[in-house]
mmCIF file of C-alpha atoms in Angstrom:
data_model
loop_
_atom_site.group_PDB
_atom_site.id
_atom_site.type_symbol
_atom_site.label_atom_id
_atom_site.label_comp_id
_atom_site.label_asym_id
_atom_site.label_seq_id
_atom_site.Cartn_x
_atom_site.Cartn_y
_atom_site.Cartn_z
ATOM 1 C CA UNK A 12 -60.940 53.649 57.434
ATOM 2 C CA UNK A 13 -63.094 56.770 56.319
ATOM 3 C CA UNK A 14 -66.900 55.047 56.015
ATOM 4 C CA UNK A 15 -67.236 56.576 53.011
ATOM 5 C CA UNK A 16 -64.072 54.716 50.977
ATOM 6 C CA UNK A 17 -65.511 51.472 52.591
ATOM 7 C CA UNK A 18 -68.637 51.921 51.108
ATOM 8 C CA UNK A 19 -66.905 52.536 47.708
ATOM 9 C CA UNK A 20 -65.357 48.908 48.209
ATOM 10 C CA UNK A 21 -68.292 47.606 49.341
ATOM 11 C CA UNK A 22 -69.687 49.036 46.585
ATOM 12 C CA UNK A 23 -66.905 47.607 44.112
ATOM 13 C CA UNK A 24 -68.288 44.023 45.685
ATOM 14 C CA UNK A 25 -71.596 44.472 44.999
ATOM 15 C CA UNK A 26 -71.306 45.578 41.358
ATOM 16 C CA UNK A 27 -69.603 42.138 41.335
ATOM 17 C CA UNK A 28 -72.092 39.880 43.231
ATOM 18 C CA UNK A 29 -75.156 41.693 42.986
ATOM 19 C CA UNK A 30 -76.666 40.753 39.565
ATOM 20 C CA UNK A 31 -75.688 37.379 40.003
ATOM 21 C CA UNK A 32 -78.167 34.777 39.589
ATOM 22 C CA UNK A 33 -77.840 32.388 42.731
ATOM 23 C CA UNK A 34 -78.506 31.697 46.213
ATOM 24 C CA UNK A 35 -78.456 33.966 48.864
ATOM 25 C CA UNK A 36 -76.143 31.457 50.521
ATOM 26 C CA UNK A 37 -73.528 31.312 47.953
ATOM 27 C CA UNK A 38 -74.346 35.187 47.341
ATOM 28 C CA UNK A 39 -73.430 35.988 50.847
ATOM 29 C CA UNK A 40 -69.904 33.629 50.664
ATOM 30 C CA UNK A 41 -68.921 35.206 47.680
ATOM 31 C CA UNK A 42 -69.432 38.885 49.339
ATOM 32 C CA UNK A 43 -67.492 38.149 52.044
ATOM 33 C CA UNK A 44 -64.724 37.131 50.560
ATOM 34 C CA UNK A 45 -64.676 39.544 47.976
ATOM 35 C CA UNK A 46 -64.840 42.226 50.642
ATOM 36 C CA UNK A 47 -61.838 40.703 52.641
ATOM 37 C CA UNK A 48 -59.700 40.430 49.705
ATOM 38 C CA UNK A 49 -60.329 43.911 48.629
ATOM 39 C CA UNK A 50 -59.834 44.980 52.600
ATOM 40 C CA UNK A 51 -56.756 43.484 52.634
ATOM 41 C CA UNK A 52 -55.168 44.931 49.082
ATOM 42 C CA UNK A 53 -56.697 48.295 50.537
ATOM 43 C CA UNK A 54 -54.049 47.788 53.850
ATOM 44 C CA UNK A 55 -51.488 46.647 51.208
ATOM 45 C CA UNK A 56 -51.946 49.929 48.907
ATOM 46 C CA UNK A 57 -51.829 52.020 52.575
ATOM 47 C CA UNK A 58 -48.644 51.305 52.969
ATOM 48 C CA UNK A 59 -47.529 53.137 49.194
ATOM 49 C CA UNK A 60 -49.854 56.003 48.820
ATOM 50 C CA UNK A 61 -49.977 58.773 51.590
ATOM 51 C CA UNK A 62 -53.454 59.058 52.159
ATOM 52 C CA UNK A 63 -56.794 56.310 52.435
ATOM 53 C CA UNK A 64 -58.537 57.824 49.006
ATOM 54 C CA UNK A 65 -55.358 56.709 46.338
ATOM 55 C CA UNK A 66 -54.976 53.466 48.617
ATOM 56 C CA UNK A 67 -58.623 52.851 48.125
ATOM 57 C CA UNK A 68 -58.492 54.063 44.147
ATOM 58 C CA UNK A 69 -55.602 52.182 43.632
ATOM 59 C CA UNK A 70 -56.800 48.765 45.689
ATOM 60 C CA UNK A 71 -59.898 48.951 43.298
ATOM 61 C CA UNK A 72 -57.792 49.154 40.517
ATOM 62 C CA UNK A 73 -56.054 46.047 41.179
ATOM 63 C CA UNK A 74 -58.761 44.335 42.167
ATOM 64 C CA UNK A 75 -60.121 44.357 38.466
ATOM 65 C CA UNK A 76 -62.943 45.732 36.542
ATOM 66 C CA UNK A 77 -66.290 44.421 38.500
ATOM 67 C CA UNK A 78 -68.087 43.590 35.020
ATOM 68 C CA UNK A 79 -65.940 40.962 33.758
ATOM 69 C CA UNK A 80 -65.748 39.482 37.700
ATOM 70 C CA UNK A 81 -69.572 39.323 37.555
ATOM 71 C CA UNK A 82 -69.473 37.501 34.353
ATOM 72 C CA UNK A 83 -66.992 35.085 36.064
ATOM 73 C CA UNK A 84 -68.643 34.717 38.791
ATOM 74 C CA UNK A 85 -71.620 34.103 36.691
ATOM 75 C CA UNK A 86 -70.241 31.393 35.250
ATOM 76 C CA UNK A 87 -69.313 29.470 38.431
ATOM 77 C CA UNK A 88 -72.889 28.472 39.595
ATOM 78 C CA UNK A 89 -73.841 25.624 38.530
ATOM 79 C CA UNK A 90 -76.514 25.847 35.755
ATOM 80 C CA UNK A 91 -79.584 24.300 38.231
ATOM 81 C CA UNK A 92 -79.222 26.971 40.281
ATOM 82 C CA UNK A 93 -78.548 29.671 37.551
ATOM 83 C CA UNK A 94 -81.922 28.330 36.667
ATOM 84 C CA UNK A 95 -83.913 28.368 39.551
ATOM 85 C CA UNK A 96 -82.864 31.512 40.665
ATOM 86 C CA UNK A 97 -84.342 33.308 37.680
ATOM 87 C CA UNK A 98 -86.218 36.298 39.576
ATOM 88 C CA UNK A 99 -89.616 36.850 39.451
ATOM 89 C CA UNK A 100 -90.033 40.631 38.820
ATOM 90 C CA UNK A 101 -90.677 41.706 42.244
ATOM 91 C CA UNK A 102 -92.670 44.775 40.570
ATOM 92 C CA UNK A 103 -95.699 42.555 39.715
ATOM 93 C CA UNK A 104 -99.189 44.170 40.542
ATOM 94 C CA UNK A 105 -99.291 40.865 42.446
ATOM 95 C CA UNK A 106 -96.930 40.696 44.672
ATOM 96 C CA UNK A 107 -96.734 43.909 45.670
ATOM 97 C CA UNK A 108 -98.688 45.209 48.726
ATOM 98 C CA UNK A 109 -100.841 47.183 48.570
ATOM 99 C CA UNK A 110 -100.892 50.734 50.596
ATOM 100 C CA UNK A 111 -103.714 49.875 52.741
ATOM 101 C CA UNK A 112 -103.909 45.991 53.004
ATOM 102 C CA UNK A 113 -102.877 44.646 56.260
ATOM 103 C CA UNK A 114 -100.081 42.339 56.652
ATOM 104 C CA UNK A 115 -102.389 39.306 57.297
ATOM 105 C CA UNK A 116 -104.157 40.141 54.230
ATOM 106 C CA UNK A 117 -101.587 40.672 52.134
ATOM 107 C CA UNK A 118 -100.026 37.174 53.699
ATOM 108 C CA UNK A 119 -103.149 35.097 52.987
ATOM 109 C CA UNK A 120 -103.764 36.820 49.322
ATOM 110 C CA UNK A 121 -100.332 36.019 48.468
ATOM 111 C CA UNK A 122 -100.179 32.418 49.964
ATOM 112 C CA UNK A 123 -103.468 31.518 47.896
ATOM 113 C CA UNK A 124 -102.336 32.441 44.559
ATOM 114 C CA UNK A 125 -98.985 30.723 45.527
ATOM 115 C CA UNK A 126 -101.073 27.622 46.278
ATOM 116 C CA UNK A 127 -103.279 27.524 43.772
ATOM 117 C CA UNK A 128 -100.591 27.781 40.705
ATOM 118 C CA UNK A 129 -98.941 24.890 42.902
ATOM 119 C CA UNK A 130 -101.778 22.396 42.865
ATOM 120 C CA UNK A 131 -103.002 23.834 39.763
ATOM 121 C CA UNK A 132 -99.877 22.784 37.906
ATOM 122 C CA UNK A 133 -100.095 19.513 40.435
ATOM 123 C CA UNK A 134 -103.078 18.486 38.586
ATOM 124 C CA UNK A 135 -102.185 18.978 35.288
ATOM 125 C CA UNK A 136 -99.253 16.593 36.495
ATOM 126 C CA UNK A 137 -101.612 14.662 37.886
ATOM 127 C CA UNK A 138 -103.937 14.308 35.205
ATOM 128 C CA UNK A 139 -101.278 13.534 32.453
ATOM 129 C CA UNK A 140 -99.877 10.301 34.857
ATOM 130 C CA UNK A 141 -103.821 9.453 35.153
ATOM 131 C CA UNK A 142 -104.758 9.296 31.399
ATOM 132 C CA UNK A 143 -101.641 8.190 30.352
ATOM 133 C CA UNK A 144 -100.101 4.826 30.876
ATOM 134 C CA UNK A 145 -99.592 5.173 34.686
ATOM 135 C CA UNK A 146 -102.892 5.388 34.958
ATOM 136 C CA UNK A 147 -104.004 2.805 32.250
ATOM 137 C CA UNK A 148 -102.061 0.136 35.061
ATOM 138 C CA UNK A 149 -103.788 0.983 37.576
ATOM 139 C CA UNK A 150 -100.777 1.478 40.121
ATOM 140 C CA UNK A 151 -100.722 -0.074 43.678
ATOM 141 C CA UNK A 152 -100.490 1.975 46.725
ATOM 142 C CA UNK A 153 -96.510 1.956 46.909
ATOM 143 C CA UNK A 154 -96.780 3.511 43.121
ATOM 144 C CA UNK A 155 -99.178 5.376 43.942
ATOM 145 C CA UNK A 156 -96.931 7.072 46.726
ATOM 146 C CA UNK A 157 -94.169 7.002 45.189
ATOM 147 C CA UNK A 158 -95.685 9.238 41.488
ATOM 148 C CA UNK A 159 -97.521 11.288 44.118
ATOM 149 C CA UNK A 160 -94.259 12.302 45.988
ATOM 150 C CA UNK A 161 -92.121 12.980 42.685
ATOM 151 C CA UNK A 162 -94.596 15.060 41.133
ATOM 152 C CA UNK A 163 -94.942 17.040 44.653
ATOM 153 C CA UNK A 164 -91.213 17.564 44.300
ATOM 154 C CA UNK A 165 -91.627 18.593 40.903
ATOM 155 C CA UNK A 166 -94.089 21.016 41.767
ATOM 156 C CA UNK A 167 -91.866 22.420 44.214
ATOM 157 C CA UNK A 168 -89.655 25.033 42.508
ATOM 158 C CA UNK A 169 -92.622 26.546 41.121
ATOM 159 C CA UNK A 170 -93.086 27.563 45.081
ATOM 160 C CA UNK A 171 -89.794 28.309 45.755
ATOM 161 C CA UNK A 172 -90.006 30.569 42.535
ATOM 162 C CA UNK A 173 -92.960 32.492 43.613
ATOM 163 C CA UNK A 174 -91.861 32.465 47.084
ATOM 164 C CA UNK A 175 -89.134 34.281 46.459
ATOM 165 C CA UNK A 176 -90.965 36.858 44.236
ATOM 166 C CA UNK A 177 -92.779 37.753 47.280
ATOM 167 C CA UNK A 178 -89.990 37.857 49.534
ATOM 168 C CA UNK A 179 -87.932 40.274 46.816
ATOM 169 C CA UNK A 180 -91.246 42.222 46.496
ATOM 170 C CA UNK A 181 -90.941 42.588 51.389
ATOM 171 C CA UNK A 182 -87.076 43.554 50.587
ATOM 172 C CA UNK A 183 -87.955 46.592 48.563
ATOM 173 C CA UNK A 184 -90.230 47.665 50.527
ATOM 174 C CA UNK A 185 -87.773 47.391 53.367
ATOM 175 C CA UNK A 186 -89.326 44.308 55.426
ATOM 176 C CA UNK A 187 -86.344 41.802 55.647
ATOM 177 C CA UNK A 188 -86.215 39.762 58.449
ATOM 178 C CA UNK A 189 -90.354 39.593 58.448
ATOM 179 C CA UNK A 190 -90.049 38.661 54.161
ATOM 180 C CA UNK A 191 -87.307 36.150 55.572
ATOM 181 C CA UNK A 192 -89.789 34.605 58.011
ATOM 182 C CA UNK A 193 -92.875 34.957 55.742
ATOM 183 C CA UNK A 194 -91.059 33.427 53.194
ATOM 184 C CA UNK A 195 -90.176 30.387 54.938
ATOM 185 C CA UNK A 196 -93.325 29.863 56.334
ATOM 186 C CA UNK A 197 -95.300 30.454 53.246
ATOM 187 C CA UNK A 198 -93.521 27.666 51.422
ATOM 188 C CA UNK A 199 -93.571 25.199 54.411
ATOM 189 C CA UNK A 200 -97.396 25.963 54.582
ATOM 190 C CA UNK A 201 -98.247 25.871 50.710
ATOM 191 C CA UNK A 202 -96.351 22.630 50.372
ATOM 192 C CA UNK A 203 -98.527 21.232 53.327
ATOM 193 C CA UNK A 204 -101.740 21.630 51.730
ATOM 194 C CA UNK A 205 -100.496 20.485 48.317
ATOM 195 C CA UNK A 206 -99.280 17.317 49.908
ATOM 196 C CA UNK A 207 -103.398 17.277 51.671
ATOM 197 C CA UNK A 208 -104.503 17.948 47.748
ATOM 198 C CA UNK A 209 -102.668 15.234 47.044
ATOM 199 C CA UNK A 210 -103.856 12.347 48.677
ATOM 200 C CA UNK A 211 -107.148 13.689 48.145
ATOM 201 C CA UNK A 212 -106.615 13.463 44.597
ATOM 202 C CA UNK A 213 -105.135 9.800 44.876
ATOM 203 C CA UNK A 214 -108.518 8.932 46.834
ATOM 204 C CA UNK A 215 -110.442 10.783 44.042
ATOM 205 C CA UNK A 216 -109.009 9.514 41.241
ATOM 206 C CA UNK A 217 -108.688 5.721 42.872
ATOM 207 C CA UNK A 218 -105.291 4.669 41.833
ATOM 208 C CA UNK A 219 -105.368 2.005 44.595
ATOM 209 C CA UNK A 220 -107.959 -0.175 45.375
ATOM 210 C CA UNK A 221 -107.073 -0.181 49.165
ATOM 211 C CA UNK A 222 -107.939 3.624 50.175
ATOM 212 C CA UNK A 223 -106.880 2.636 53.892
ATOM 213 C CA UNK A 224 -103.693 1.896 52.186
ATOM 214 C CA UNK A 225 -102.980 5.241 51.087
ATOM 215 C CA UNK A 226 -104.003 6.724 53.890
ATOM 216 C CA UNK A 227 -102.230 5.190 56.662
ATOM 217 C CA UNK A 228 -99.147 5.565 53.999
ATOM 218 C CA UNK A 229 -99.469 9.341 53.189
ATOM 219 C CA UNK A 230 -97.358 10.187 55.932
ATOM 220 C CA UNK A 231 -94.399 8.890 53.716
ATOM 221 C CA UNK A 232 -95.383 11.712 51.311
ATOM 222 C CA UNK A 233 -94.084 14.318 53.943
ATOM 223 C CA UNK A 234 -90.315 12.234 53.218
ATOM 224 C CA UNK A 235 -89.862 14.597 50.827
ATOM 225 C CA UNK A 236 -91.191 17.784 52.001
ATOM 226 C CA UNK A 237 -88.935 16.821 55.218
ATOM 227 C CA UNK A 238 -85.999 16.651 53.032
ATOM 228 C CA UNK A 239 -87.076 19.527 50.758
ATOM 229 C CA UNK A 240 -87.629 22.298 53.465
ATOM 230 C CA UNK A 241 -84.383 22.410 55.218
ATOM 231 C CA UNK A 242 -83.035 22.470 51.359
ATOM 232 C CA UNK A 243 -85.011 25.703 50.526
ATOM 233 C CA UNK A 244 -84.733 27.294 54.102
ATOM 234 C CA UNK A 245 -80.684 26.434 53.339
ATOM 235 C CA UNK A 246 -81.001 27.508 49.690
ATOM 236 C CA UNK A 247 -82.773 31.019 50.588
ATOM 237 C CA UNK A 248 -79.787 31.268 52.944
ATOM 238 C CA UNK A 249 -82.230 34.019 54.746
ATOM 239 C CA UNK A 250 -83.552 31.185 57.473
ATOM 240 C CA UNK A 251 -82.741 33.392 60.411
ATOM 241 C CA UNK A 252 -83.041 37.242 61.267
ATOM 242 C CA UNK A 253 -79.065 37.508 61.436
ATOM 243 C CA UNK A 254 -78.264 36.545 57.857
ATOM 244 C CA UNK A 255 -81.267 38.704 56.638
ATOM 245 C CA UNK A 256 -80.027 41.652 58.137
ATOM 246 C CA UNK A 257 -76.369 41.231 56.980
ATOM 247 C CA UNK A 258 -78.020 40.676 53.400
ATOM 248 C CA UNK A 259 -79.692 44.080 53.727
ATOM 249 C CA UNK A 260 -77.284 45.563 54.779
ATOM 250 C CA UNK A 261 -75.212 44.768 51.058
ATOM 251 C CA UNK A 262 -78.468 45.192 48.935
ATOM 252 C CA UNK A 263 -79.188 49.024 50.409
ATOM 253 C CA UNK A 264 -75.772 49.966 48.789
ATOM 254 C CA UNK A 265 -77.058 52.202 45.622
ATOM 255 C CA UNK A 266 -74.590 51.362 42.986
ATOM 256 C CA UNK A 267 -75.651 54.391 41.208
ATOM 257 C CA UNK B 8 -39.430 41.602 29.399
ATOM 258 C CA UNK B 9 -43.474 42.845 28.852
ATOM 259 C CA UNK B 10 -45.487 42.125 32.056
ATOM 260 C CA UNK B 11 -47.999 39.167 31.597
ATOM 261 C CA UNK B 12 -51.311 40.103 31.777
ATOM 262 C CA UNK B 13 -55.355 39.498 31.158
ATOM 263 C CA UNK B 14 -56.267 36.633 28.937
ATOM 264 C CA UNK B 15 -52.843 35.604 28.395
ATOM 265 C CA UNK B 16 -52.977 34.387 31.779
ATOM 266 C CA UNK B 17 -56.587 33.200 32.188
ATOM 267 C CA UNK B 18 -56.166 29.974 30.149
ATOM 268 C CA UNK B 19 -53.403 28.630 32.657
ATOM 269 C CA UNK B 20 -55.024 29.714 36.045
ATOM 270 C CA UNK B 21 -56.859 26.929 36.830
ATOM 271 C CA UNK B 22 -53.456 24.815 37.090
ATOM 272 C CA UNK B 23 -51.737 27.412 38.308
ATOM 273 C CA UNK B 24 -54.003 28.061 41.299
ATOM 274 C CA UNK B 25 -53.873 24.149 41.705
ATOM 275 C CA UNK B 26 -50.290 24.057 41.748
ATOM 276 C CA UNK B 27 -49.572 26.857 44.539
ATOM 277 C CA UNK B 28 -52.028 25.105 46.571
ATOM 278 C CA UNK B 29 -49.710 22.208 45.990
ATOM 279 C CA UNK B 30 -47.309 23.687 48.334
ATOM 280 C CA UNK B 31 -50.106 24.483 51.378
ATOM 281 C CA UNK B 32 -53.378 25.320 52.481
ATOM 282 C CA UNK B 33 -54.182 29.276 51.599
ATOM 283 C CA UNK B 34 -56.883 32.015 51.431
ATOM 284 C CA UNK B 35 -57.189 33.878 48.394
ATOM 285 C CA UNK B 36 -54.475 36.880 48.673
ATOM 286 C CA UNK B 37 -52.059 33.976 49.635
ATOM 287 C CA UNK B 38 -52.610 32.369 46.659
ATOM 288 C CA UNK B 39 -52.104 35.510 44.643
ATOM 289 C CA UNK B 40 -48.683 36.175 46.636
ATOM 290 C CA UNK B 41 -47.914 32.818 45.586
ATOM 291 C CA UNK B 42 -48.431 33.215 41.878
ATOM 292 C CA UNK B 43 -47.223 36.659 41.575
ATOM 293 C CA UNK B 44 -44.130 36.074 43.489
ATOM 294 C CA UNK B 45 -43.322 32.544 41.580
ATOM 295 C CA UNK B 46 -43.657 34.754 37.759
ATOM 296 C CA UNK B 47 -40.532 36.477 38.882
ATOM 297 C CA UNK B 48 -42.818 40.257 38.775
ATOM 298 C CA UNK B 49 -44.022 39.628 35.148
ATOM 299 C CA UNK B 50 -47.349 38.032 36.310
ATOM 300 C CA UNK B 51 -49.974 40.874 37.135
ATOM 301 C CA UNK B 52 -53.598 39.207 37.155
ATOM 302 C CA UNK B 53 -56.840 41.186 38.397
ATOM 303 C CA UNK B 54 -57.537 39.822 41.845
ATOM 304 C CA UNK B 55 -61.161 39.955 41.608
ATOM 305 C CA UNK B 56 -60.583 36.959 38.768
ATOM 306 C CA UNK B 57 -59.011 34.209 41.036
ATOM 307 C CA UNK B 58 -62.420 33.972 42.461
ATOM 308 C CA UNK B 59 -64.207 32.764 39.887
ATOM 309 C CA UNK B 60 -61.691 30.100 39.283
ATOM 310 C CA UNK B 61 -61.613 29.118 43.218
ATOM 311 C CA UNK B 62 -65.095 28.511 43.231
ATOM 312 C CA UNK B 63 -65.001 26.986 39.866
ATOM 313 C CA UNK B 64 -62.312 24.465 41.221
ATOM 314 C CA UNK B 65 -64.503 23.588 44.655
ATOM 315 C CA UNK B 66 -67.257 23.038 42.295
ATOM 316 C CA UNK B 67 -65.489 20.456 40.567
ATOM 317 C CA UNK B 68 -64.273 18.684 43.709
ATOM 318 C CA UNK B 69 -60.389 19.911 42.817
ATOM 319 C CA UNK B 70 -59.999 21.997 45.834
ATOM 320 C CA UNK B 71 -61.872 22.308 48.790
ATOM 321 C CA UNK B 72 -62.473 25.275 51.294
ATOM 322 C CA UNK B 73 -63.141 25.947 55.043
ATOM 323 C CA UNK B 74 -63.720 29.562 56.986
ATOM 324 C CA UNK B 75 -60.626 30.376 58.791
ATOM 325 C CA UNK B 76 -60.823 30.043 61.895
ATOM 326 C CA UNK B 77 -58.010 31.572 63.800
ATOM 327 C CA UNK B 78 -57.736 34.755 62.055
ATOM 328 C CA UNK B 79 -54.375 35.849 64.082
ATOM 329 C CA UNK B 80 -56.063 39.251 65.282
ATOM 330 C CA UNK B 81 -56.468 40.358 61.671
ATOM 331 C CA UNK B 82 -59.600 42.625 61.964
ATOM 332 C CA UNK B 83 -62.525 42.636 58.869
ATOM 333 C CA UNK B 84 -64.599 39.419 58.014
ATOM 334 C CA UNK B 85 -63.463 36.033 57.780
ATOM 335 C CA UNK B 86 -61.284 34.686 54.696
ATOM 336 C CA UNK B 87 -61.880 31.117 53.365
ATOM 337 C CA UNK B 88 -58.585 28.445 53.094
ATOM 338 C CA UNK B 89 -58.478 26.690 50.221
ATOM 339 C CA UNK B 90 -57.004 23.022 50.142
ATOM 340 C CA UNK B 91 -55.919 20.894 47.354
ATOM 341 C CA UNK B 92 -58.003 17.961 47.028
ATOM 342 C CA UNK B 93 -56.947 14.189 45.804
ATOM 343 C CA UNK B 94 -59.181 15.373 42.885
ATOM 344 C CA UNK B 95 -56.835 18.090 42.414
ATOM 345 C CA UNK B 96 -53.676 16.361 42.704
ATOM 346 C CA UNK B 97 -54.439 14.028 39.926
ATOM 347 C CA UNK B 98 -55.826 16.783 37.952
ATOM 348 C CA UNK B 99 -53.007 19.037 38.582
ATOM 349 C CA UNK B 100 -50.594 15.820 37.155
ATOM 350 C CA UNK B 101 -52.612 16.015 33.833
ATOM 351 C CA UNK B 102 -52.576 19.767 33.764
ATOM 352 C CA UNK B 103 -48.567 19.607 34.217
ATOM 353 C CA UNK B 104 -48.526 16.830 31.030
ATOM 354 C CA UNK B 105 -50.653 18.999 28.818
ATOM 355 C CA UNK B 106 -48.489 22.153 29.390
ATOM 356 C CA UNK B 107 -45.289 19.899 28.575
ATOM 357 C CA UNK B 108 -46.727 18.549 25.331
ATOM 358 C CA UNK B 109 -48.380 22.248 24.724
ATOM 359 C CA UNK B 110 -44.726 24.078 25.241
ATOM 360 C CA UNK B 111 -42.696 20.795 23.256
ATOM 361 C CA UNK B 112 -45.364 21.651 20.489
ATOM 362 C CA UNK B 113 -46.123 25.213 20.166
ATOM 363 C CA UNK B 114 -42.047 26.302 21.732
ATOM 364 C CA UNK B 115 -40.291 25.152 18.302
ATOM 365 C CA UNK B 116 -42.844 26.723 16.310
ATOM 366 C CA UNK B 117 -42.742 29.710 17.819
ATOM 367 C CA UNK B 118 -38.830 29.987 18.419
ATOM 368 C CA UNK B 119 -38.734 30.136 14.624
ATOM 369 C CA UNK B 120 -37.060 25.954 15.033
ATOM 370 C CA UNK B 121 -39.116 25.006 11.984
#
């Protein structure tokens, strides 16, 4: 097929997918099949019309208008993940890099404000469990562990969000596969040192009598962050250098 | 006879997607062939609108999907085979009872039997 009538389908798919607010994962599915279906009434079409540009008109035509397929599509992702895949706008002063700033720089700027909305929101969880009645009972160590790693997974999306600000901000600027890995890592290592602000905090704040306690016991606090990682690295569906490339591949198409 | 088309057609997909995949496993131009072929040439849906539904169904545990494997030499990226789940069977049973008591209700009305 002439490149330039498959990039009109491909095109056709991403007016679909494109706007859609989910993962990259189910993103990705959802292009692919899209784009097979509309290969295959394309071959279908080939076999009427005399020449590739009707076949390609007319396998468009049947495939429906993309608008009302978005809002469809829309519709199918569950609400959880309509919701935290609200977008950051990638535009922020923030996020952006800056012309001269080195990639380490920009890395370690970006990191620290990532971390310190984290654990500043972590406190704030923090301190509402300590002046209310969770901490009027004092808590033993398992309680202690067990508020410490909820609120660290409840601190999580706020990571995940920002994360993927950043990592929208790389794309645009044409830095995939190292947004992908930058990404990842960012997330893993922001988590880490919440999870070390955390057990600080429980030693600060002396919710158990038994410090020791808590401290040979933090290592169950990386449960969840073991459990959570994979999820996000799954969830940003951009975990290796193969998928981001195939992703950029779709979000280059101008739709203009 | 006029064609049926658009949201005339929208309201019933879900069962009728369910009910094609009664007969087999397919991908999603199968299941299109299916439903097309079955409405005797009066059934014309937008393609691009099954999808929706399929993933809407999988969501729901009604049908479930796998990547093709074999694709039988067909060039172009993989399609995904959809599979009716027990979910689906049961749910395709009350879908079949609510378009029986829908037609018994609505046919005499609108046949002009009242």
């Amino acid at each position: 097929m002439n490149p330039t009538l498959d990039e009109q389908l491909r095109v056709t798919v991403e007016r679909c997918v494109r706007p859609i607010r989910a993962t990259h994962r189910r993103k990705d599915r959802m292009r692919e099949e899209l784009y097979a279906h509309l290969l295959a009434l394309y071959e279908q079409q080939r076999e009427v019309h005399d020449n590739d540009e009707a076949a390609t008109t007319a396998a468009r035509e049947q495939f429906g208008d993309p608008r009302d397929i978005r809002d469809d599509l829309q519709a199918s992702v569950p609400r959880l993940e309509r919701l935290a895949c609200v977008r950051l706008h990638p535009d922020n002063a923030q996020w952006r890099r800056k012309p001269d700033e080195s990639a380490f720089r920009y890395d370690l700027r970006t990191m620290a404000a990532v971390t310190t909305l984290a654990m500043g929101a972590y406190f704030v969880l923090v301190a509402i469990g300590h002046y209310t009645q969770v901490g009027a009972h004092r808590p033993r160590a398992m309680t202690a562990y067990l508020v410490t790693a909820s609120l660290a997974t409840a601190v999580s999306p706020i990571l995940f969000m920002l994360n993927t600000a950043k990592r929208e901000s790389l794309r645009k600027m044409g830095q995939a596969p190292w947004a992908a890995a930058v990404s990842t890592g960012a997330t893993i290592f922001a988590t880490a040192l919440m999870l070390i602000a955390a057990i600080t905090i429980c030693y600060i704040i002396n919710w158990t009598a038994n410090a020791p306690v808590v401290a040979l016991g933090s290592p169950f606090l990386l449960v969840p962050l073991l459990l959570l990682t994979p999820v996000l690295v799954e969830w940003q569906g951009r975990d290796s250098l193969r998928a981001a490339r195939r992703f950029e591949l779709w979000e280059r198409l101008s739709l203009e | 006879m006029p064609d049926i088309t658009g949201d005339r057609l929208r309201g019933h997909l879900d069962t009728m997607v369910l009910s094609v995949l009664e007969r087999g496993p397919a991908h999603g131009l199968a299941i299109i062939q299916r439903i097309e072929s079955a409405g005797s040439g009066l059934l014309h849906m937008k393609e691009g609108s099954l999808y929706p539904a399929l993933y809407r169904l999988e969501g729901q545990g009604l049908v479930s999907a796998e990547w093709e494997r074999d694709s039988g030499g067909r060039p172009g990226p993989r399609r995904k085979l959809y599979k009716l789940t027990r979910k689906g069977k049961a749910q395709l049973g009350r879908g079949r009872a609510e378009w029986e008591t829908f037609v018994a209700t609505i046919g005499p009305i609108v046949g002009g039997a009242t």
